Coordinates of C-alpha atoms in Angstrom, one line a residue:
Chain A
M145 CA -27.6 -18.6 22.7
S146 CA -24.0 -17.7 21.6
N147 CA -23.2 -16.8 18.1
K148 CA -20.6 -18.9 16.2
V149 CA -17.7 -16.9 14.7
L150 CA -14.9 -17.9 12.3
I151 CA -11.8 -15.7 12.6
V152 CA -9.7 -15.2 9.4
D153 CA -6.3 -13.5 9.8
D154 CA -2.7 -14.5 8.9
A155 CA -1.4 -13.2 12.1
T156 CA -1.8 -15.4 15.1
F157 CA -1.5 -12.3 17.3
M158 CA -4.5 -10.6 15.6
R159 CA -6.6 -13.8 15.8
M160 CA -5.8 -14.0 19.5
M161 CA -6.8 -10.3 19.9
I162 CA -10.1 -10.6 18.2
K163 CA -10.8 -13.9 20.0
N164 CA -10.2 -12.2 23.4
I165 CA -12.4 -9.3 22.5
I166 CA -15.4 -11.3 21.3
S167 CA -15.2 -14.2 23.7
K168 CA -15.7 -11.8 26.6
E169 CA -19.1 -10.7 24.9
G170 CA -20.3 -14.3 24.7
F171 CA -19.5 -15.1 21.1
E172 CA -18.2 -18.6 20.4
V173 CA -15.1 -18.9 18.2
V174 CA -15.7 -22.1 16.1
G175 CA -12.6 -21.8 13.9
E176 CA -9.5 -19.8 12.9
A177 CA -8.1 -19.7 9.4
E178 CA -4.7 -18.1 8.3
N179 CA -5.5 -17.6 4.7
G180 CA -8.4 -17.2 2.3
K181 CA -8.3 -20.8 1.0
Q182 CA -8.5 -22.2 4.6
A183 CA -11.2 -19.7 5.3
V184 CA -13.4 -21.1 2.6
E185 CA -12.9 -24.6 3.6
L186 CA -13.5 -23.9 7.2
Y187 CA -16.6 -21.8 6.5
F188 CA -18.4 -24.8 5.0
E189 CA -17.1 -27.2 7.6
T190 CA -18.0 -25.1 10.7
K191 CA -21.0 -23.1 9.3
P192 CA -20.4 -20.1 11.4
D193 CA -23.0 -17.3 12.0
L194 CA -20.4 -14.8 11.2
V195 CA -16.8 -14.3 9.8
T196 CA -14.2 -11.7 10.5
M197 CA -12.0 -11.6 7.4
D198 CA -8.6 -10.0 6.9
I199 CA -7.6 -8.9 3.4
T200 CA -3.8 -9.1 3.0
M201 CA -3.1 -12.8 3.3
P202 CA -1.0 -15.5 1.6
E203 CA -2.5 -18.1 -0.7
M204 CA -5.8 -16.4 -1.3
D205 CA -6.6 -12.8 -0.1
G206 CA -9.7 -11.9 1.9
I207 CA -11.7 -10.4 -1.0
E208 CA -11.3 -13.5 -3.0
A209 CA -12.4 -15.6 -0.1
V210 CA -15.5 -13.4 0.3
K211 CA -16.4 -14.0 -3.3
A212 CA -15.9 -17.7 -3.0
I213 CA -18.0 -18.0 0.1
I214 CA -20.8 -15.6 -1.1
S215 CA -21.0 -17.5 -4.5
K216 CA -22.1 -20.7 -2.7
E217 CA -23.7 -19.0 0.4
P218 CA -25.2 -15.6 -0.5
E219 CA -26.5 -15.1 3.0
A220 CA -23.1 -15.4 4.6
K221 CA -22.3 -12.7 7.1
I222 CA -18.7 -11.5 6.7
I223 CA -17.1 -8.5 8.3
M224 CA -13.8 -7.3 6.8
C225 CA -11.1 -6.5 9.3
S226 CA -8.1 -5.0 7.6
A227 CA -5.4 -2.2 7.8
M228 CA -6.2 -1.5 4.1
G229 CA -8.9 1.1 4.7
Q230 CA -8.7 2.8 1.3
Q231 CA -12.1 3.6 -0.1
S232 CA -11.6 1.5 -3.2
M233 CA -10.7 -1.5 -1.1
V234 CA -13.8 -1.0 1.2
M235 CA -16.1 -0.6 -1.9
E236 CA -14.6 -3.8 -3.4
A237 CA -15.2 -5.7 -0.2
I238 CA -18.8 -4.5 0.1
Q239 CA -19.5 -5.3 -3.5
A240 CA -18.0 -8.7 -3.0
G241 CA -20.7 -9.2 -0.3
A242 CA -19.0 -8.2 3.0
K243 CA -21.5 -6.5 5.4
D244 CA -19.2 -4.2 7.3
F245 CA -15.5 -3.0 7.4
I246 CA -13.4 -2.6 10.5
V247 CA -10.1 -0.7 9.9
K248 CA -7.1 -1.9 12.0
P249 CA -5.9 -1.0 14.5
F250 CA -9.3 -1.1 16.1
Q251 CA -10.8 -0.4 19.5
P252 CA -12.6 -3.5 21.1
D253 CA -16.0 -1.5 21.1
R254 CA -15.8 -1.1 17.4
V255 CA -15.5 -4.9 16.9
I256 CA -18.4 -5.7 19.2
Q257 CA -20.5 -3.0 17.7
A258 CA -20.0 -4.3 14.1
L259 CA -20.7 -8.0 15.2
T260 CA -23.8 -7.0 17.1
K261 CA -25.2 -4.9 14.2
V262 CA -24.5 -7.5 11.5
L263 CA -26.0 -10.3 13.6
G264 CA -28.9 -8.2 14.7
R265 CA -28.4 -9.3 18.3
Chain B
M9 CA 17.1 -5.1 18.5
S10 CA 19.3 -7.8 20.0
E11 CA 18.5 -11.1 21.9
S12 CA 16.2 -12.3 19.1
K13 CA 16.4 -15.7 20.6
E14 CA 14.1 -14.5 23.4
L15 CA 11.4 -13.6 21.0
S16 CA 9.0 -16.4 20.5
P17 CA 7.2 -17.0 17.2
V18 CA 4.1 -15.4 18.6
R19 CA 6.0 -12.2 19.5
I20 CA 7.6 -12.0 16.0
D21 CA 4.2 -12.5 14.6
A22 CA 2.8 -9.7 16.7
L23 CA 5.6 -7.3 15.5
R24 CA 5.0 -8.4 11.9
E25 CA 1.3 -7.5 12.2
I26 CA 2.0 -4.2 13.8
G27 CA 4.2 -3.4 10.8
N28 CA 1.5 -4.7 8.5
I29 CA -1.2 -2.4 10.1
G30 CA 1.1 0.5 10.0
M31 CA 1.9 -0.2 6.4
G32 CA -1.8 -0.6 5.5
N33 CA -2.8 2.6 7.2
A34 CA 0.0 4.4 5.4
L35 CA -1.2 3.1 2.1
T36 CA -4.7 4.4 2.8
A37 CA -3.3 7.8 3.3
L38 CA -1.1 7.4 0.3
S39 CA -3.9 6.3 -2.0
Q40 CA -5.9 9.5 -1.0
L41 CA -2.8 11.5 -1.9
V42 CA -2.5 10.1 -5.4
N43 CA -6.2 9.1 -5.7
K44 CA -5.4 5.6 -6.9
K45 CA -5.8 2.1 -5.4
I46 CA -2.5 0.9 -4.0
N47 CA -2.0 -2.8 -3.0
M48 CA 0.7 -4.5 -1.0
T49 CA 2.2 -7.9 -0.6
V50 CA 2.2 -10.0 2.6
P51 CA 5.2 -8.6 4.5
E52 CA 8.2 -10.8 5.4
T53 CA 9.5 -10.1 8.9
R54 CA 12.8 -11.4 10.3
F55 CA 15.6 -10.4 12.4
Y56 CA 18.9 -9.9 10.5
P57 CA 22.4 -9.3 11.8
F58 CA 23.4 -5.7 11.1
E59 CA 25.9 -6.5 8.3
E60 CA 23.2 -8.6 6.6
V61 CA 20.7 -5.8 6.7
I62 CA 22.8 -3.9 4.3
T63 CA 23.0 -6.8 1.8
R64 CA 19.3 -7.3 2.2
V65 CA 18.6 -3.9 0.7
G66 CA 21.4 -3.9 -1.8
G67 CA 24.9 -3.0 -0.9
Q68 CA 27.1 -0.5 0.9
E69 CA 27.1 1.7 -2.1
E70 CA 23.5 1.4 -3.0
L71 CA 21.8 4.8 -3.3
V72 CA 18.7 4.8 -1.1
A73 CA 16.0 7.2 0.1
C74 CA 15.6 6.8 3.8
V75 CA 13.2 8.4 6.3
S76 CA 13.8 7.8 10.0
L77 CA 12.1 9.0 13.2
R78 CA 12.7 8.4 16.9
V79 CA 9.9 7.0 18.9
L80 CA 10.0 8.3 22.5
G81 CA 7.7 7.9 25.5
D82 CA 6.7 4.7 27.2
V83 CA 8.7 2.7 24.6
Q84 CA 11.7 4.0 22.8
G85 CA 13.1 3.1 19.4
T86 CA 13.9 4.1 15.9
A87 CA 11.7 3.5 12.9
M88 CA 13.2 3.7 9.4
F89 CA 11.9 3.3 6.0
V90 CA 14.2 2.7 3.0
F91 CA 13.5 2.7 -0.7
D92 CA 16.3 1.6 -3.1
E93 CA 17.1 3.9 -6.0
P94 CA 14.8 2.5 -8.8
S95 CA 11.9 2.3 -6.4
T96 CA 12.4 5.9 -5.3
Y97 CA 12.1 7.1 -8.9
T98 CA 9.1 4.8 -9.5
L99 CA 7.5 6.3 -6.4
V100 CA 8.1 9.8 -7.6
D101 CA 6.4 9.0 -11.0
L102 CA 3.5 7.4 -9.1
L103 CA 3.0 10.4 -6.7
M104 CA 3.4 13.0 -9.5
G105 CA 1.2 11.1 -11.9
L106 CA 4.1 10.8 -14.5
P107 CA 4.6 8.0 -16.9
E108 CA 6.8 5.3 -15.5
G109 CA 10.5 5.8 -16.2
T110 CA 10.2 9.6 -16.4
T111 CA 12.1 10.3 -13.1
T112 CA 15.8 9.5 -13.3
E113 CA 17.1 11.7 -10.6
L114 CA 15.8 13.2 -7.4
D115 CA 15.2 16.9 -7.6
E116 CA 13.7 19.0 -4.9
M117 CA 10.1 18.3 -5.7
G118 CA 10.7 14.5 -5.9
Q119 CA 12.5 14.5 -2.7
S120 CA 9.7 16.3 -0.9
A121 CA 7.3 13.7 -2.4
V122 CA 9.4 10.7 -1.3
Q123 CA 9.9 12.3 2.2
K124 CA 6.1 12.8 2.5
V125 CA 5.5 9.1 1.9
G126 CA 8.3 8.2 4.3
N127 CA 6.7 10.5 6.9
V128 CA 3.3 8.9 6.4
L129 CA 4.8 5.3 6.6
T130 CA 6.8 5.8 9.7
G131 CA 4.1 7.9 11.4
S132 CA 1.5 5.3 10.7
F133 CA 3.7 2.6 12.2
A134 CA 4.1 4.7 15.4
S135 CA 0.4 5.4 15.7
A136 CA -0.6 1.8 15.1
I137 CA 1.7 0.7 17.9
S138 CA 0.2 3.4 20.1
T139 CA -3.4 2.5 19.4
M140 CA -3.0 -1.2 19.9
S141 CA -0.8 -1.1 22.9
Q142 CA -2.4 1.9 24.6
L143 CA 1.1 3.1 25.3
K144 CA 1.9 6.7 25.1
L145 CA 4.3 7.3 22.2
I146 CA 5.8 10.5 20.9
S147 CA 7.4 10.5 17.5
T148 CA 10.0 13.0 16.6
V149 CA 10.1 14.9 13.3
P150 CA 11.2 12.5 10.6
V151 CA 14.7 12.9 9.0
F152 CA 15.2 12.4 5.3
A153 CA 18.4 11.2 3.5
F154 CA 19.2 10.3 0.0
D155 CA 22.6 8.6 0.2
M156 CA 24.6 5.5 0.1
L157 CA 23.1 2.7 2.3
G158 CA 26.5 2.1 4.0
A159 CA 26.4 5.7 5.2
V160 CA 22.8 6.1 6.0
L161 CA 22.2 3.0 8.2
P162 CA 25.0 3.5 10.6
S163 CA 24.3 7.2 11.1
V164 CA 20.7 6.5 11.9
M165 CA 21.7 3.8 14.4
I166 CA 24.3 6.1 16.0
A167 CA 21.7 8.9 16.3
S168 CA 19.4 6.4 18.1
G169 CA 22.1 6.0 20.7
R170 CA 22.8 2.4 20.3
I171 CA 24.1 -0.3 17.9
E172 CA 22.1 -3.5 17.9
D173 CA 23.5 -6.8 16.8
K174 CA 20.2 -7.7 15.3
V175 CA 17.6 -5.6 13.6
L176 CA 13.9 -6.2 12.9
V177 CA 13.3 -5.9 9.2
I178 CA 9.9 -5.9 7.6
E179 CA 10.1 -6.2 3.8
N180 CA 7.3 -5.7 1.4
S181 CA 6.3 -4.4 -2.0
I182 CA 3.6 -1.9 -2.8
F183 CA 1.9 -2.0 -6.2
Q184 CA -0.1 0.5 -8.2
S185 CA -1.5 -1.3 -11.2
N186 CA 1.7 -3.0 -12.6
K187 CA 4.2 -0.6 -11.0
E188 CA 6.1 -2.1 -8.1
V189 CA 7.9 -0.2 -5.3
S190 CA 9.8 -2.3 -2.9
G191 CA 10.4 -1.0 0.5
H192 CA 12.2 -2.1 3.6
F193 CA 11.1 -1.1 7.0
F194 CA 13.5 -1.3 10.0
F195 CA 12.8 -1.0 13.6
F196 CA 15.5 -0.7 16.2
A197 CA 14.7 -1.0 19.9
A198 CA 16.3 -2.3 22.9
P199 CA 15.1 -5.7 24.1
E200 CA 13.6 -4.3 27.2
D201 CA 11.5 -1.8 25.2
L202 CA 10.5 -4.5 22.8
N203 CA 9.4 -6.7 25.7
K204 CA 7.5 -3.8 27.3
L205 CA 5.6 -3.2 24.0
L206 CA 4.7 -6.9 23.6
D207 CA 3.7 -7.2 27.2
S208 CA 1.3 -4.2 26.8
L209 CA -0.3 -6.1 23.8
G210 CA -1.0 -9.0 26.1
I211 CA 1.5 -11.4 24.5
S212 CA 3.3 -13.5 27.0

């Protein structure tokens, strides 16, 4: 059974890149959001098994979106995927409820490894 | 970078994201340097005609700190980072841990601090491109200048061996608590190099 993934990133290009990487490994992309606000809406609409979440986005940033999702769905599996790899930022994301943190630019293997681990596939 | 009309929105978006990643990585290094959390705004990316680039940052006579480097290898181009005068001083205060408003001129120590930041920023941009595209890129030693914009910009372009009609500009601001430093990132490359880069990223 394929796992449903919601991709959140303000760059179309980055969403496409993540989509290509994970589709090859049998994950099913059920939605794409380009800001945090849309991510929260789509999360409850599509009920994905996992979310990849960018941080720097317009409207609502990724950390706020994680907080909004986790407050209603504490078991949500969210992996941050951002170029902002500062320790304080990683800590903030993990404290907000994110399960892992991928620093951009990434290698495809790193993405698959994170998804597999978090989903326990 | 000319022929911007050939660039589709997806291609512009990809360049913006590369700039964003380079910037984010650079801030990671920067935050380790000053041991503080640094945030940034969502970057604005657009092509501007050459003359407009100058008014975008300030004006011909605006004093700016500029770090530029040449990218050689599979793709060639010039990456340049510019801070206006007030942002340069704020940046020095930030890096040195001084109260805001302390720095009012650029001494040798301040210059080396700003240069360091510029090196990290431009270098991160180049390495982000390289990692994502799998292209082999060699970046040259960054060059620093603190001069009038009207003098800095043309000399960087001339050194890069070409004058483009249009330049890719990535604008954003970085924040440390309530202090704001606004920076402009420029990338000049020939259309064929730009297309090669985007092709290697798998964007048609």
